[in-house]
Short mmCIF file of C-alpha atoms in Angstrom, two decimals:
data_model
loop_
_atom_site.label_atom_id
_atom_site.label_comp_id
_atom_site.label_asym_id
_atom_site.label_seq_id
_atom_site.Cartn_x
_atom_site.Cartn_y
_atom_site.Cartn_z
CA MET A 64 -15.64 -27.62 31.78
CA MET A 65 -12.65 -29.38 33.24
CA ALA A 66 -9.20 -28.30 32.13
CA PRO A 67 -7.35 -30.97 29.97
CA THR A 68 -4.85 -33.10 31.67
CA THR A 69 -1.23 -33.08 30.85
CA ASP A 70 -1.46 -36.15 28.93
CA SER A 71 -4.54 -35.05 26.89
CA ALA A 72 -2.84 -31.63 26.45
CA GLY A 73 0.29 -33.22 25.00
CA ASN A 74 -1.58 -35.54 22.70
CA THR A 75 -3.49 -32.46 21.43
CA GLU A 76 -0.02 -30.90 20.98
CA ASP A 77 1.34 -33.95 19.21
CA ALA A 78 -1.99 -34.17 16.95
CA ALA A 79 -1.53 -30.38 15.96
CA ALA A 80 2.17 -30.98 15.28
CA ALA A 81 1.30 -33.97 13.05
CA ARG A 82 -1.34 -32.19 11.13
CA ALA A 83 0.96 -29.37 10.43
CA SER A 84 3.55 -31.71 9.32
CA LEU A 85 1.10 -33.61 6.81
CA GLU A 86 -0.12 -30.38 5.59
CA THR A 87 3.51 -29.53 4.09
CA LEU A 88 3.48 -32.64 2.21
CA ARG A 89 1.69 -31.13 -0.81
CA THR A 90 4.45 -28.65 -1.05
CA GLU A 91 7.08 -30.91 -0.65
CA ILE A 92 6.02 -33.47 -3.17
CA ALA A 93 5.18 -30.63 -5.71
CA LYS A 94 9.08 -30.36 -5.80
CA ALA A 95 8.88 -33.67 -7.89
CA VAL A 96 5.23 -34.08 -9.11
CA VAL A 97 3.17 -31.28 -10.62
CA GLY A 98 -0.61 -30.91 -10.23
CA GLN A 99 -1.48 -34.05 -8.25
CA ASP A 100 -2.73 -32.65 -5.17
CA PRO A 101 -5.93 -34.84 -4.88
CA ALA A 102 -3.89 -37.98 -5.40
CA VAL A 103 -1.33 -36.68 -2.78
CA THR A 104 -4.44 -36.03 -0.40
CA GLY A 105 -5.91 -39.48 -0.92
CA LEU A 106 -2.66 -41.46 -0.17
CA VAL A 107 -2.34 -39.58 3.01
CA VAL A 108 -5.82 -40.33 3.75
CA ALA A 109 -5.14 -44.03 3.01
CA LEU A 110 -2.17 -44.08 5.56
CA LEU A 111 -4.35 -42.38 8.16
CA CYS A 112 -6.94 -45.15 7.52
CA ARG A 113 -4.61 -48.05 7.39
CA GLY A 114 -5.83 -48.53 3.93
CA HIS A 115 -4.62 -49.41 0.36
CA VAL A 116 -5.05 -47.29 -2.97
CA LEU A 117 -5.54 -48.19 -6.41
CA LEU A 118 -4.22 -45.65 -8.83
CA GLU A 119 -5.45 -45.53 -12.14
CA GLY A 120 -4.14 -43.39 -15.18
CA VAL A 121 -2.49 -43.92 -18.52
CA PRO A 122 1.28 -44.40 -18.71
CA GLY A 123 3.43 -41.52 -18.01
CA VAL A 124 1.35 -39.39 -15.59
CA ALA A 125 3.90 -39.82 -12.71
CA LYS A 126 1.73 -42.55 -10.66
CA THR A 127 5.32 -44.19 -9.76
CA LEU A 128 7.02 -40.93 -9.22
CA LEU A 129 4.26 -39.74 -6.82
CA VAL A 130 4.64 -42.92 -4.51
CA ARG A 131 8.29 -42.50 -4.44
CA ALA A 132 8.06 -38.93 -3.46
CA LEU A 133 5.63 -39.63 -0.92
CA ALA A 134 7.69 -42.25 0.59
CA SER A 135 10.69 -39.90 0.64
CA ALA A 136 8.74 -36.98 2.18
CA LEU A 137 7.46 -39.23 4.84
CA GLU A 138 10.91 -40.86 5.36
CA LEU A 139 9.39 -44.32 4.63
CA ASP A 140 10.75 -47.53 2.97
CA THR A 141 9.58 -48.16 -0.39
CA LYS A 142 9.64 -50.91 -2.94
CA ARG A 143 8.41 -51.36 -6.50
CA VAL A 144 7.19 -54.54 -8.22
CA GLN A 145 6.65 -54.77 -11.97
CA PHE A 146 3.70 -57.14 -12.13
CA THR A 147 3.95 -59.47 -15.10
CA PRO A 148 2.38 -62.65 -16.41
CA ASP A 149 5.12 -64.78 -15.16
CA LEU A 150 5.55 -63.24 -11.63
CA MET A 151 4.98 -65.87 -8.90
CA PRO A 152 3.51 -65.40 -5.43
CA SER A 153 6.76 -65.97 -3.79
CA ASP A 154 8.50 -63.09 -5.88
CA VAL A 155 6.18 -60.78 -3.90
CA THR A 156 5.82 -62.25 -0.51
CA GLY A 157 9.29 -64.47 -0.09
CA SER A 158 10.14 -68.02 0.02
CA LEU A 159 12.00 -70.42 2.12
CA VAL A 160 15.43 -71.00 0.85
CA TYR A 161 17.69 -73.88 1.67
CA ASP A 162 21.15 -72.93 3.29
CA THR A 163 23.77 -75.65 2.37
CA ARG A 164 25.89 -74.41 5.35
CA THR A 165 23.33 -74.90 8.08
CA ALA A 166 21.35 -77.59 6.14
CA GLU A 167 18.27 -75.55 7.14
CA PHE A 168 15.75 -73.66 5.51
CA SER A 169 15.48 -69.96 6.05
CA PHE A 170 13.14 -67.44 4.98
CA GLN A 171 14.07 -64.77 2.43
CA PRO A 172 11.80 -61.78 2.66
CA GLY A 173 9.94 -60.41 -0.41
CA PRO A 174 9.49 -56.79 -1.61
CA VAL A 175 6.15 -56.86 0.28
CA PHE A 176 8.15 -56.57 3.56
CA THR A 177 8.12 -52.46 3.16
CA ASN A 178 6.01 -49.56 4.25
CA LEU A 179 4.79 -48.46 0.78
CA LEU A 180 4.70 -51.26 -1.65
CA LEU A 181 4.14 -50.05 -5.19
CA ALA A 182 2.51 -52.66 -7.17
CA ASP A 183 2.83 -51.46 -10.71
CA GLU A 184 0.58 -52.56 -13.35
CA ILE A 185 -1.22 -55.23 -10.98
CA ASN A 186 -3.65 -56.33 -13.51
CA ARG A 187 -0.93 -57.90 -15.82
CA THR A 188 -0.43 -60.71 -13.44
CA PRO A 189 -2.59 -63.76 -13.08
CA PRO A 190 -5.13 -64.06 -10.24
CA LYS A 191 -2.73 -66.40 -8.18
CA THR A 192 -0.20 -63.95 -7.93
CA GLN A 193 -2.72 -61.14 -7.47
CA SER A 194 -4.24 -62.99 -4.43
CA SER A 195 -0.87 -63.34 -2.90
CA LEU A 196 -1.45 -59.50 -1.83
CA LEU A 197 -4.60 -60.29 -0.21
CA GLU A 198 -3.68 -61.54 3.20
CA ALA A 199 -0.81 -58.87 3.32
CA MET A 200 -3.40 -56.29 2.68
CA GLU A 201 -5.84 -57.59 5.08
CA GLU A 202 -4.03 -58.95 7.98
CA ARG A 203 -0.87 -56.99 7.31
CA GLN A 204 1.16 -60.25 7.43
CA VAL A 205 2.52 -63.02 5.22
CA THR A 206 2.12 -66.69 6.08
CA VAL A 207 4.85 -69.05 4.49
CA ASP A 208 4.98 -72.62 5.60
CA GLY A 209 2.44 -72.07 8.29
CA THR A 210 4.51 -69.36 9.99
CA PRO A 211 2.97 -65.87 10.06
CA ARG A 212 5.43 -62.97 9.67
CA PRO A 213 4.14 -59.25 10.36
CA LEU A 214 4.82 -56.72 8.04
CA PRO A 215 6.37 -53.31 8.82
CA GLU A 216 4.17 -50.63 10.23
CA PRO A 217 2.90 -48.59 8.40
CA PHE A 218 2.13 -50.51 5.40
CA LEU A 219 0.39 -49.53 2.30
CA VAL A 220 -0.20 -51.05 -1.10
CA ALA A 221 -0.42 -48.64 -4.06
CA ALA A 222 -1.36 -50.62 -6.95
CA THR A 223 -1.55 -49.03 -10.40
CA GLN A 224 -3.29 -50.03 -13.48
CA ASN A 225 -3.85 -48.73 -17.17
CA PRO A 226 -7.44 -47.86 -18.07
CA VAL A 227 -7.05 -48.22 -21.49
CA GLU A 228 -4.98 -51.16 -22.22
CA TYR A 229 -6.88 -54.38 -21.70
CA GLU A 230 -4.96 -57.02 -23.92
CA GLY A 231 -3.00 -59.28 -21.97
CA THR A 232 -4.55 -58.26 -18.49
CA TYR A 233 -6.20 -59.98 -15.75
CA PRO A 234 -8.90 -57.69 -14.36
CA LEU A 235 -8.98 -57.47 -10.54
CA PRO A 236 -12.05 -59.44 -9.22
CA GLU A 237 -14.78 -57.64 -6.96
CA ALA A 238 -13.48 -59.14 -3.84
CA GLN A 239 -9.73 -57.91 -4.30
CA LEU A 240 -10.97 -54.42 -5.40
CA ASP A 241 -13.01 -54.31 -2.34
CA ARG A 242 -9.77 -54.47 -0.30
CA PHE A 243 -8.84 -51.23 -1.78
CA LEU A 244 -9.67 -48.26 0.64
CA LEU A 245 -9.68 -45.87 -2.38
CA LYS A 246 -9.48 -45.66 -6.02
CA LEU A 247 -7.74 -42.53 -7.20
CA THR A 248 -7.73 -41.59 -10.99
CA ILE A 249 -4.62 -39.88 -11.95
CA PRO A 250 -5.64 -37.42 -14.86
CA LEU A 251 -3.59 -36.02 -17.82
CA PRO A 252 -2.01 -32.50 -16.44
CA SER A 253 -3.42 -29.30 -17.63
CA ARG A 254 -1.44 -27.33 -20.40
CA GLU A 255 0.16 -24.76 -17.75
CA ASP A 256 1.02 -28.08 -15.47
CA GLU A 257 2.59 -29.94 -18.51
CA ILE A 258 4.69 -26.85 -19.56
CA ASP A 259 5.89 -26.88 -15.96
CA VAL A 260 6.86 -30.47 -16.16
CA LEU A 261 8.88 -29.87 -19.45
CA THR A 262 10.44 -26.62 -18.12
CA ARG A 263 11.79 -28.69 -15.10
CA HIS A 264 13.03 -31.45 -17.18
CA ALA A 265 14.90 -28.89 -19.52
CA SER A 266 16.50 -27.26 -16.49
CA GLY A 267 17.99 -30.74 -15.38
CA PHE A 268 15.23 -32.40 -13.11
CA ASP A 269 16.07 -36.28 -12.82
CA PRO A 270 13.05 -38.17 -11.46
CA ARG A 271 15.32 -40.69 -10.44
CA ASP A 272 17.07 -38.37 -8.01
CA LEU A 273 14.62 -36.87 -5.82
CA HIS A 274 17.33 -35.80 -3.24
CA ALA A 275 18.86 -33.48 -5.89
CA ALA A 276 15.27 -32.11 -6.60
CA GLY A 277 15.25 -30.78 -3.01
CA LEU A 278 12.56 -33.24 -1.69
CA ARG A 279 13.12 -33.74 2.05
CA PRO A 280 11.50 -35.77 4.68
CA VAL A 281 8.81 -33.22 6.27
CA ALA A 282 7.13 -35.94 8.57
CA GLY A 283 7.36 -39.63 9.60
CA PRO A 284 5.77 -42.47 11.38
CA ALA A 285 5.49 -40.91 14.58
CA ASP A 286 3.55 -38.07 12.87
CA LEU A 287 1.53 -40.77 11.10
CA GLU A 288 0.90 -42.54 14.66
CA ALA A 289 -0.25 -39.13 16.34
CA ALA A 290 -2.50 -38.33 13.44
CA ARG A 291 -4.11 -41.70 13.54
CA ALA A 292 -4.81 -41.37 17.31
CA ALA A 293 -6.37 -37.87 16.72
CA VAL A 294 -8.49 -39.23 13.73
CA ALA A 295 -9.71 -42.05 16.20
CA GLN A 296 -11.04 -39.39 18.28
CA THR A 297 -12.90 -37.29 15.63
CA THR A 298 -16.75 -37.18 16.28
CA VAL A 299 -19.20 -38.89 13.81
CA SER A 300 -22.76 -38.22 14.60
CA ALA A 301 -25.53 -40.91 14.50
CA GLU A 302 -26.89 -38.70 11.45
CA ILE A 303 -23.40 -38.94 9.48
CA THR A 304 -23.59 -42.60 10.06
CA ALA A 305 -27.23 -43.18 8.66
CA TYR A 306 -26.21 -40.76 5.79
CA VAL A 307 -23.35 -42.91 4.81
CA VAL A 308 -25.59 -46.04 5.07
CA ASP A 309 -28.22 -44.52 2.95
CA ILE A 310 -25.87 -43.51 0.43
CA CYS A 311 -24.44 -47.20 -0.01
CA ARG A 312 -27.66 -48.84 0.26
CA ALA A 313 -28.88 -46.33 -2.30
CA THR A 314 -26.35 -47.92 -4.89
CA ARG A 315 -27.77 -51.35 -4.44
CA GLN A 316 -31.05 -50.14 -5.53
CA SER A 317 -29.52 -48.27 -8.77
CA PRO A 318 -31.09 -49.60 -12.11
CA SER A 319 -27.53 -48.89 -13.98
CA LEU A 320 -25.68 -51.43 -11.64
CA THR A 321 -25.43 -55.16 -11.09
CA LEU A 322 -23.49 -54.81 -7.94
CA GLY A 323 -23.87 -51.87 -5.26
CA VAL A 324 -21.57 -51.00 -2.41
CA SER A 325 -20.93 -53.38 0.31
CA PRO A 326 -21.14 -52.88 4.06
CA ARG A 327 -17.14 -52.78 3.78
CA GLY A 328 -17.58 -49.96 1.27
CA ALA A 329 -19.71 -48.05 3.93
CA THR A 330 -17.07 -48.55 6.80
CA ALA A 331 -14.37 -47.33 4.15
CA LEU A 332 -16.32 -44.28 3.24
CA LEU A 333 -16.66 -43.47 6.79
CA ALA A 334 -13.27 -44.06 7.68
CA ALA A 335 -12.01 -41.75 4.75
CA ALA A 336 -14.38 -38.85 5.40
CA ARG A 337 -13.21 -39.12 9.38
CA ALA A 338 -9.59 -38.90 8.29
CA TRP A 339 -10.43 -35.90 5.62
CA ALA A 340 -12.40 -34.03 8.22
CA TRP A 341 -9.29 -34.19 10.69
CA LEU A 342 -6.80 -32.82 8.05
CA THR A 343 -8.91 -29.99 7.20
CA GLY A 344 -9.14 -29.07 10.97
CA ARG A 345 -12.25 -30.30 12.35
CA ASP A 346 -12.74 -32.69 15.00
CA TYR A 347 -16.45 -33.74 13.64
CA VAL A 348 -17.45 -35.01 10.35
CA THR A 349 -19.90 -33.30 8.09
CA PRO A 350 -21.94 -34.32 5.04
CA ASP A 351 -19.53 -32.40 2.89
CA ASP A 352 -16.59 -34.41 4.16
CA VAL A 353 -18.77 -37.69 3.23
CA LYS A 354 -19.28 -36.35 -0.44
CA ALA A 355 -15.72 -35.25 -1.02
CA LEU A 356 -14.48 -38.91 -0.38
CA ALA A 357 -17.60 -40.76 -1.87
CA LEU A 358 -15.95 -41.05 -5.46
CA PRO A 359 -12.60 -42.61 -4.38
CA ALA A 360 -14.15 -44.63 -1.76
CA LEU A 361 -17.11 -46.16 -3.84
CA ARG A 362 -16.27 -45.77 -7.69
CA HIS A 363 -14.40 -49.40 -7.51
CA ARG A 364 -17.09 -51.13 -5.28
CA VAL A 365 -19.76 -50.99 -7.71
CA GLN A 366 -20.46 -53.01 -11.05
CA LEU A 367 -22.07 -51.41 -14.10
CA ARG A 368 -24.71 -53.31 -16.21
CA PRO A 369 -23.50 -53.78 -19.73
CA GLU A 370 -26.41 -51.95 -21.25
CA ALA A 371 -25.78 -49.04 -18.92
CA GLU A 372 -21.97 -49.11 -20.01
CA MET A 373 -22.87 -49.24 -23.39
CA GLU A 374 -24.62 -46.07 -22.98
CA GLY A 375 -21.89 -44.18 -21.53
CA VAL A 376 -22.75 -44.40 -17.91
CA THR A 377 -19.94 -44.60 -15.59
CA ALA A 378 -19.42 -45.46 -12.01
CA ASP A 379 -18.82 -41.87 -11.03
CA SER A 380 -21.98 -40.73 -13.01
CA VAL A 381 -24.12 -43.28 -10.83
CA ILE A 382 -22.45 -42.17 -7.50
CA ASN A 383 -23.07 -38.57 -8.32
CA SER A 384 -26.54 -39.10 -9.16
CA VAL A 385 -26.87 -41.03 -5.86
CA LEU A 386 -25.44 -38.25 -4.06
CA ALA A 387 -27.90 -35.75 -5.57
CA GLN A 388 -30.80 -38.05 -4.49
CA VAL A 389 -30.03 -39.14 -1.01
CA PRO A 390 -31.37 -36.52 1.79
CA VAL A 391 -28.51 -34.69 3.35
CA PRO A 392 -28.77 -34.51 7.09
CA ARG A 393 -29.15 -30.96 8.48
#
């Protein structure tokens, strides 16, 4: 076996340093957010895959704080947009403004020109404004007056929605849901975690001042770039590829679903499993990596039949059933 070249050795060291930095994110974010390790991991996986995340949870479970804490720990720029029924597409993307001094139109960037965009309650705005994010999410650019303008790198949309309040909302269409790499559910905290939250607030914790909470940058864009390069080198065997395809094809045969997982969903599951494998210290993907990311990568890409929904069937239960039935490669 040949010894690694200086460049490959340097790349290996960069990747190891990047993994170590990203591993400290949980500890750092825990200074502000209690008990949401799976969501933190999901957001990091999305950043490594250049994907976007849909966060679903009832109000008051720290969805906004989680994104702000992640941006602070990664030293990334972040902006928040509160989606409302009267929000216009230009309020998100930016618009041309007439300058009376120069008698010319100039482009004023909207809040989408950031690293982490928090799209709060995205399902409260009409489809026209929801669709303004599609080009940004897919092409990583915004086109205004025929001129494409690239977005900063890295770029991630973290959109939130409330799972229990549907009055006055505009459910995201399947085509837009499919653009999100992962759908992460933010649960209510356990009793112990909730006691911890209240104790922190009683001790003077201010969620608006993360610096005072002791949150510091522990990684940055350079670490993400090195990590992405390492993830791209993570080995995926033919058996794992076939396993992912078989899982997604099985959802299309499920009697509980009217819509199964598309090929885009299969590529999303494979990419997420690859990133998770690298984060856990391996340079190859196992069936367990695929299983670990199956729910967040697929739950928003399937559509239940009304009768199945009335019987209490959920997207998660259908996917778990598929995982139990599809043969696991040895």
